[in-house]
PDB file of C-alpha atoms in Angstrom:
ATOM      1  CA  MET P   1      -0.042   0.019  -0.003  1.00 90.00           C
ATOM      2  CA  ARG P   2       1.235   3.478  -0.898  1.00 93.00           C
ATOM      3  CA  LEU P   3       0.339   6.297   1.376  1.00 96.00           C
ATOM      4  CA  SER P   4       0.142  10.059   0.304  1.00 96.00           C
ATOM      5  CA  VAL P   5      -0.532  12.660   2.940  1.00 97.00           C
ATOM      6  CA  ILE P   6      -1.187  16.021   1.177  1.00 96.00           C
ATOM      7  CA  ASP P   7       0.882  18.691   2.982  1.00 93.00           C
ATOM      8  CA  HIS P   8      -0.520  21.924   1.629  1.00 95.00           C
ATOM      9  CA  PRO P   9      -1.681  25.166   3.390  1.00 95.00           C
ATOM     10  CA  LEU P  10      -5.083  25.124   1.647  1.00 95.00           C
ATOM     11  CA  VAL P  11      -5.689  21.546   2.578  1.00 95.00           C
ATOM     12  CA  ALA P  12      -4.770  22.191   6.188  1.00 96.00           C
ATOM     13  CA  HIS P  13      -6.947  25.346   6.244  1.00 95.00           C
ATOM     14  CA  LYS P  14     -10.095  23.603   4.871  1.00 95.00           C
ATOM     15  CA  LEU P  15      -9.583  20.601   7.068  1.00 95.00           C
ATOM     16  CA  THR P  16      -9.433  22.839  10.143  1.00 96.00           C
ATOM     17  CA  ALA P  17     -12.793  24.336   9.227  1.00 95.00           C
ATOM     18  CA  LEU P  18     -14.243  20.778   8.700  1.00 94.00           C
ATOM     19  CA  ARG P  19     -13.131  19.653  12.156  1.00 95.00           C
ATOM     20  CA  ASP P  20     -14.757  22.606  13.891  1.00 95.00           C
ATOM     21  CA  ARG P  21     -17.941  21.453  15.621  1.00 93.00           C
ATOM     22  CA  GLY P  22     -19.505  24.772  14.836  1.00 93.00           C
ATOM     23  CA  THR P  23     -19.377  24.327  11.126  1.00 93.00           C
ATOM     24  CA  ASP P  24     -22.892  23.746   9.796  1.00 92.00           C
ATOM     25  CA  SER P  25     -23.924  21.083   7.296  1.00 91.00           C
ATOM     26  CA  PRO P  26     -24.075  23.433   4.201  1.00 92.00           C
ATOM     27  CA  THR P  27     -20.671  24.794   4.939  1.00 94.00           C
ATOM     28  CA  PHE P  28     -19.325  21.297   5.670  1.00 93.00           C
ATOM     29  CA  ARG P  29     -20.542  20.097   2.300  1.00 92.00           C
ATOM     30  CA  ARG P  30     -18.913  22.979   0.481  1.00 94.00           C
ATOM     31  CA  LEU P  31     -15.624  22.493   2.303  1.00 94.00           C
ATOM     32  CA  ALA P  32     -15.536  18.819   1.727  1.00 94.00           C
ATOM     33  CA  ASP P  33     -16.223  19.368  -1.963  1.00 93.00           C
ATOM     34  CA  GLU P  34     -13.321  21.822  -2.233  1.00 94.00           C
ATOM     35  CA  LEU P  35     -10.919  19.588  -0.225  1.00 95.00           C
ATOM     36  CA  VAL P  36     -11.688  16.552  -2.318  1.00 95.00           C
ATOM     37  CA  THR P  37     -10.706  18.467  -5.507  1.00 94.00           C
ATOM     38  CA  LEU P  38      -7.366  19.353  -3.892  1.00 95.00           C
ATOM     39  CA  LEU P  39      -6.886  15.713  -2.910  1.00 95.00           C
ATOM     40  CA  ALA P  40      -7.901  14.500  -6.435  1.00 95.00           C
ATOM     41  CA  TYR P  41      -5.226  16.596  -8.061  1.00 93.00           C
ATOM     42  CA  GLU P  42      -2.627  14.326  -6.250  1.00 92.00           C
ATOM     43  CA  ALA P  43      -4.625  11.166  -6.438  1.00 94.00           C
ATOM     44  CA  THR P  44      -4.756  11.311 -10.340  1.00 94.00           C
ATOM     45  CA  ARG P  45      -1.049  12.012 -10.730  1.00 91.00           C
ATOM     46  CA  ASP P  46      -0.547   8.466 -12.104  1.00 89.00           C
ATOM     47  CA  VAL P  47      -3.726   8.170 -14.130  1.00 91.00           C
ATOM     48  CA  ALA P  48      -2.977   6.345 -17.414  1.00 89.00           C
ATOM     49  CA  VAL P  49      -2.815   8.590 -20.522  1.00 92.00           C
ATOM     50  CA  GLU P  50      -1.923   8.058 -24.163  1.00 94.00           C
ATOM     51  CA  PRO P  51      -0.609  10.356 -26.971  1.00 96.00           C
ATOM     52  CA  HIS P  52      -3.208  12.444 -28.772  1.00 96.00           C
ATOM     53  CA  PRO P  53      -2.436  14.393 -31.855  1.00 97.00           C
ATOM     54  CA  ILE P  54      -4.280  17.795 -32.252  1.00 97.00           C
ATOM     55  CA  THR P  55      -4.100  20.941 -34.241  1.00 97.00           C
ATOM     56  CA  THR P  56      -3.880  24.246 -32.478  1.00 97.00           C
ATOM     57  CA  PRO P  57      -4.744  27.607 -34.069  1.00 97.00           C
ATOM     58  CA  VAL P  58      -1.023  27.790 -34.923  1.00 97.00           C
ATOM     59  CA  GLY P  59      -0.130  24.325 -35.909  1.00 96.00           C
ATOM     60  CA  PRO P  60      -0.074  20.603 -35.186  1.00 97.00           C
ATOM     61  CA  THR P  61       1.167  19.157 -31.936  1.00 98.00           C
ATOM     62  CA  THR P  62       0.778  16.029 -29.785  1.00 97.00           C
ATOM     63  CA  GLY P  63      -0.641  16.123 -26.307  1.00 96.00           C
ATOM     64  CA  VAL P  64      -2.177  13.414 -24.164  1.00 95.00           C
ATOM     65  CA  ARG P  65      -5.646  12.122 -23.162  1.00 93.00           C
ATOM     66  CA  ILE P  66      -6.903   9.700 -20.527  1.00 92.00           C
ATOM     67  CA  ARG P  67      -6.428   6.180 -21.773  1.00 90.00           C
ATOM     68  CA  SER P  68      -9.287   3.639 -22.144  1.00 89.00           C
ATOM     69  CA  PRO P  69     -10.754   1.895 -20.358  1.00 89.00           C
ATOM     70  CA  LYS P  70     -12.047   5.022 -18.458  1.00 90.00           C
ATOM     71  CA  PRO P  71     -11.319   5.339 -14.789  1.00 94.00           C
ATOM     72  CA  ILE P  72     -14.288   4.738 -12.456  1.00 95.00           C
ATOM     73  CA  VAL P  73     -15.100   6.720  -9.420  1.00 96.00           C
ATOM     74  CA  VAL P  74     -16.754   4.684  -6.572  1.00 96.00           C
ATOM     75  CA  PRO P  75     -18.264   6.681  -3.686  1.00 94.00           C
ATOM     76  CA  ILE P  76     -19.071   4.493  -0.610  1.00 92.00           C
ATOM     77  CA  LEU P  77     -22.602   5.226   0.445  1.00 86.00           C
ATOM     78  CA  ARG P  78     -23.641   7.376   2.103  1.00 82.00           C
ATOM     79  CA  ALA P  79     -20.878   9.659   3.225  1.00 85.00           C
ATOM     80  CA  GLY P  80     -18.868   9.102   0.030  1.00 90.00           C
ATOM     81  CA  LEU P  81     -21.505  10.881  -1.931  1.00 90.00           C
ATOM     82  CA  GLY P  82     -20.390  14.184  -0.319  1.00 89.00           C
ATOM     83  CA  MET P  83     -16.998  13.648  -2.140  1.00 93.00           C
ATOM     84  CA  LEU P  84     -18.377  12.809  -5.617  1.00 94.00           C
ATOM     85  CA  ASP P  85     -18.792  16.278  -7.144  1.00 93.00           C
ATOM     86  CA  GLY P  86     -15.248  17.389  -6.026  1.00 93.00           C
ATOM     87  CA  MET P  87     -13.845  14.285  -7.743  1.00 95.00           C
ATOM     88  CA  VAL P  88     -15.642  14.239 -11.005  1.00 93.00           C
ATOM     89  CA  ARG P  89     -15.110  18.067 -11.358  1.00 92.00           C
ATOM     90  CA  LEU P  90     -11.383  17.150 -11.862  1.00 91.00           C
ATOM     91  CA  LEU P  91     -12.046  13.886 -13.712  1.00 91.00           C
ATOM     92  CA  PRO P  92     -15.168  14.563 -15.743  1.00 91.00           C
ATOM     93  CA  THR P  93     -14.677  11.699 -18.181  1.00 89.00           C
ATOM     94  CA  ALA P  94     -14.659   9.009 -15.529  1.00 92.00           C
ATOM     95  CA  GLU P  95     -17.688   6.718 -15.035  1.00 92.00           C
ATOM     96  CA  VAL P  96     -19.305   6.559 -11.617  1.00 94.00           C
ATOM     97  CA  GLY P  97     -20.285   3.513  -9.725  1.00 92.00           C
ATOM     98  CA  PHE P  98     -21.643   3.045  -6.227  1.00 90.00           C
ATOM     99  CA  LEU P  99     -21.048   0.647  -3.280  1.00 90.00           C
ATOM    100  CA  GLY P 100     -23.273   0.517  -0.190  1.00 85.00           C
ATOM    101  CA  MET P 101     -21.244  -0.596   2.828  1.00 76.00           C
ATOM    102  CA  ILE P 102     -22.530  -0.843   6.410  1.00 74.00           C
ATOM    103  CA  ARG P 103     -20.466  -1.341   9.524  1.00 67.00           C
ATOM    104  CA  ASP P 104     -21.572  -3.505  12.353  1.00 66.00           C
ATOM    105  CA  GLU P 105     -21.198  -1.284  15.498  1.00 65.00           C
ATOM    106  CA  GLU P 106     -20.309  -4.253  17.662  1.00 67.00           C
ATOM    107  CA  THR P 107     -17.832  -6.161  15.507  1.00 63.00           C
ATOM    108  CA  LEU P 108     -16.826  -3.100  13.471  1.00 58.00           C
ATOM    109  CA  GLN P 109     -16.883  -5.285  10.328  1.00 66.00           C
ATOM    110  CA  ALA P 110     -18.259  -3.959   7.017  1.00 68.00           C
ATOM    111  CA  THR P 111     -20.628  -5.783   4.730  1.00 72.00           C
ATOM    112  CA  THR P 112     -21.958  -4.858   1.302  1.00 75.00           C
ATOM    113  CA  TYR P 113     -25.690  -4.044   0.990  1.00 77.00           C
ATOM    114  CA  ALA P 114     -25.793  -2.465  -2.416  1.00 77.00           C
ATOM    115  CA  ASN P 115     -23.655  -2.108  -5.644  1.00 83.00           C
ATOM    116  CA  ARG P 116     -23.988  -0.421  -8.945  1.00 88.00           C
ATOM    117  CA  LEU P 117     -20.734  -1.462 -10.655  1.00 89.00           C
ATOM    118  CA  PRO P 118     -19.723  -3.346 -13.784  1.00 88.00           C
ATOM    119  CA  ASP P 119     -19.100  -7.030 -13.175  1.00 88.00           C
ATOM    120  CA  ASP P 120     -15.862  -6.717 -15.165  1.00 92.00           C
ATOM    121  CA  LEU P 121     -13.413  -4.002 -14.035  1.00 93.00           C
ATOM    122  CA  THR P 122     -10.380  -5.459 -15.953  1.00 92.00           C
ATOM    123  CA  GLY P 123      -7.754  -2.866 -16.417  1.00 87.00           C
ATOM    124  CA  ARG P 124      -9.745  -0.159 -14.736  1.00 91.00           C
ATOM    125  CA  HIS P 125      -8.318   2.441 -12.424  1.00 93.00           C
ATOM    126  CA  CYS P 126     -10.831   2.810  -9.573  1.00 95.00           C
ATOM    127  CA  PHE P 127     -11.015   5.765  -7.244  1.00 97.00           C
ATOM    128  CA  VAL P 128     -12.818   4.973  -3.945  1.00 96.00           C
ATOM    129  CA  LEU P 129     -14.321   7.906  -2.105  1.00 96.00           C
ATOM    130  CA  ASP P 130     -14.749   7.383   1.714  1.00 94.00           C
ATOM    131  CA  PRO P 131     -14.303  10.367   4.073  1.00 94.00           C
ATOM    132  CA  MET P 132     -12.994   8.486   7.078  1.00 94.00           C
ATOM    133  CA  LEU P 133     -10.455   5.594   7.171  1.00 95.00           C
ATOM    134  CA  ALA P 134     -11.081   4.559  10.814  1.00 93.00           C
ATOM    135  CA  THR P 135     -10.950   0.859  11.496  1.00 91.00           C
ATOM    136  CA  GLY P 136     -10.151   0.050   7.932  1.00 92.00           C
ATOM    137  CA  GLY P 137     -12.845  -2.613   7.529  1.00 89.00           C
ATOM    138  CA  THR P 138     -15.003  -0.742   5.060  1.00 89.00           C
ATOM    139  CA  LEU P 139     -12.077   0.276   2.881  1.00 93.00           C
ATOM    140  CA  VAL P 140     -10.603  -3.203   2.793  1.00 93.00           C
ATOM    141  CA  ALA P 141     -13.929  -4.709   1.861  1.00 90.00           C
ATOM    142  CA  SER P 142     -14.450  -2.156  -0.890  1.00 92.00           C
ATOM    143  CA  ILE P 143     -11.009  -2.532  -2.354  1.00 94.00           C
ATOM    144  CA  THR P 144     -11.233  -6.317  -2.168  1.00 92.00           C
ATOM    145  CA  TYR P 145     -14.554  -6.127  -4.016  1.00 90.00           C
ATOM    146  CA  LEU P 146     -12.960  -4.068  -6.838  1.00 93.00           C
ATOM    147  CA  LEU P 147      -9.844  -6.146  -7.214  1.00 93.00           C
ATOM    148  CA  GLU P 148     -11.781  -9.335  -7.442  1.00 91.00           C
ATOM    149  CA  ARG P 149     -13.528  -7.890 -10.445  1.00 92.00           C
ATOM    150  CA  GLY P 150     -10.324  -7.153 -12.214  1.00 91.00           C
ATOM    151  CA  ALA P 151      -9.546  -3.566 -11.236  1.00 91.00           C
ATOM    152  CA  GLN P 152      -5.923  -2.789 -12.083  1.00 82.00           C
ATOM    153  CA  ASP P 153      -5.235   0.046  -9.625  1.00 91.00           C
ATOM    154  CA  VAL P 154      -7.314   1.287  -6.701  1.00 96.00           C
ATOM    155  CA  THR P 155      -6.822   4.650  -5.212  1.00 97.00           C
ATOM    156  CA  ALA P 156      -8.747   5.629  -2.085  1.00 97.00           C
ATOM    157  CA  LEU P 157      -9.442   9.216  -1.203  1.00 97.00           C
ATOM    158  CA  CYS P 158     -10.036   9.880   2.493  1.00 97.00           C
ATOM    159  CA  LEU P 159     -10.460  13.185   4.280  1.00 96.00           C
ATOM    160  CA  LEU P 160      -8.902  11.663   7.353  1.00 96.00           C
ATOM    161  CA  ALA P 161      -7.128   8.428   8.334  1.00 97.00           C
ATOM    162  CA  ALA P 162      -6.255   6.732  11.566  1.00 97.00           C
ATOM    163  CA  PRO P 163      -2.985   4.763  12.050  1.00 97.00           C
ATOM    164  CA  GLU P 164      -4.896   1.644  13.010  1.00 96.00           C
ATOM    165  CA  GLY P 165      -6.958   1.725   9.843  1.00 96.00           C
ATOM    166  CA  LEU P 166      -3.887   2.316   7.642  1.00 97.00           C
ATOM    167  CA  GLU P 167      -2.230  -0.721   9.178  1.00 96.00           C
ATOM    168  CA  VAL P 168      -5.276  -2.894   8.512  1.00 95.00           C
ATOM    169  CA  VAL P 169      -5.300  -1.794   4.837  1.00 96.00           C
ATOM    170  CA  ARG P 170      -1.505  -2.214   4.626  1.00 95.00           C
ATOM    171  CA  THR P 171      -1.581  -5.807   5.840  1.00 94.00           C
ATOM    172  CA  ALA P 172      -4.693  -6.850   3.944  1.00 94.00           C
ATOM    173  CA  PHE P 173      -3.042  -6.729   0.471  1.00 92.00           C
ATOM    174  CA  ASP P 174       0.202  -8.203  -0.819  1.00 82.00           C
ATOM    175  CA  GLU P 175       2.774  -6.382  -2.865  1.00 80.00           C
ATOM    176  CA  HIS P 176       1.023  -7.365  -6.098  1.00 81.00           C
ATOM    177  CA  ALA P 177      -2.038  -5.232  -5.318  1.00 87.00           C
ATOM    178  CA  GLN P 178      -1.669  -1.673  -6.578  1.00 92.00           C
ATOM    179  CA  VAL P 179      -3.350   0.199  -3.742  1.00 95.00           C
ATOM    180  CA  THR P 180      -2.853   3.761  -2.796  1.00 96.00           C
ATOM    181  CA  VAL P 181      -4.468   5.796   0.037  1.00 97.00           C
ATOM    182  CA  VAL P 182      -4.547   9.651  -0.429  1.00 97.00           C
ATOM    183  CA  THR P 183      -5.618  11.661   2.681  1.00 97.00           C
ATOM    184  CA  ALA P 184      -5.427  15.205   4.101  1.00 97.00           C
ATOM    185  CA  ALA P 185      -4.112  13.963   7.437  1.00 97.00           C
ATOM    186  CA  VAL P 186      -3.312  10.983   9.645  1.00 97.00           C
ATOM    187  CA  ASP P 187      -4.750  11.623  13.068  1.00 97.00           C
ATOM    188  CA  GLU P 188      -3.680  10.244  16.526  1.00 95.00           C
ATOM    189  CA  ARG P 189      -5.725   7.125  17.081  1.00 95.00           C
ATOM    190  CA  LEU P 190      -9.180   5.483  17.346  1.00 95.00           C
ATOM    191  CA  ASP P 191     -11.376   5.735  20.504  1.00 93.00           C
ATOM    192  CA  GLU P 192     -13.172   2.848  22.026  1.00 90.00           C
ATOM    193  CA  ASN P 193     -16.088   3.235  19.596  1.00 86.00           C
ATOM    194  CA  GLY P 194     -13.939   3.208  16.567  1.00 87.00           C
ATOM    195  CA  TYR P 195     -13.994   6.956  15.921  1.00 91.00           C
ATOM    196  CA  ILE P 196     -10.968   8.880  14.766  1.00 95.00           C
ATOM    197  CA  VAL P 197      -9.434  11.240  17.412  1.00 96.00           C
ATOM    198  CA  PRO P 198      -9.424  14.193  17.134  1.00 96.00           C
ATOM    199  CA  GLY P 199     -11.241  13.592  13.892  1.00 94.00           C
ATOM    200  CA  LEU P 200     -14.327  15.529  12.773  1.00 94.00           C
ATOM    201  CA  GLY P 201     -17.143  13.433  14.057  1.00 90.00           C
ATOM    202  CA  ASP P 202     -19.431  11.214  11.836  1.00 89.00           C
ATOM    203  CA  ALA P 203     -18.835  12.543   8.284  1.00 89.00           C
ATOM    204  CA  GLY P 204     -22.246  11.263   7.067  1.00 85.00           C
ATOM    205  CA  ASP P 205     -24.157  13.034   9.771  1.00 88.00           C
ATOM    206  CA  ARG P 206     -22.308  16.201   9.409  1.00 89.00           C
ATOM    207  CA  LEU P 207     -22.884  16.157   5.635  1.00 88.00           C
ATOM    208  CA  TYR P 208     -26.552  15.190   5.604  1.00 84.00           C
ATOM    209  CA  GLY P 209     -27.829  15.306   9.234  1.00 78.00           C
ATOM    210  CA  VAL P 210     -28.659  12.524  11.621  1.00 71.00           C
ATOM    211  CA  VAL P 211     -30.957   9.992  10.075  1.00 63.00           C
TER     212      VAL P 211
END
């Protein structure tokens, strides 16, 4: 597993506002959207491209375009939806799939309850969106689901990560799995309930309210 922690003043500034308990849901959604776009810039650094000849107003040249098969963006329901617009703004040609994962609050294990993805992901670069990498169970289950269907590379974008969750992801996949985690910060630890400390609370609730 490769880890990329984005060290940038704008990332730190927006993350600070996200952490603040006084930030309301509309502001939280806007900041999360902006932060994801900043993370996506780094997350797409290794996206596959191919040469593409064009003609400018002055003359011919060769640039690049994203290579087929198209990347696919996979938000993890429901909190991952709050990251979707910020990601596809930077990668508008990507396709979008969905995974519904739920965590058992006693065992902290994640199970799949819904998916809207192609059965065959052979050669696809998948970008998984999940705000919080806490225990790691949800992310491991999601990445495993994608790799089993042929995904070539899986890059997870997380607003925050805990050391315990990173270690779970690191040990879940061997050196042949091309897995990358991109995050704005690695926090101190998990508490007894599996929440990131200091964290920012429940991302889904702060995005959409308590349901």
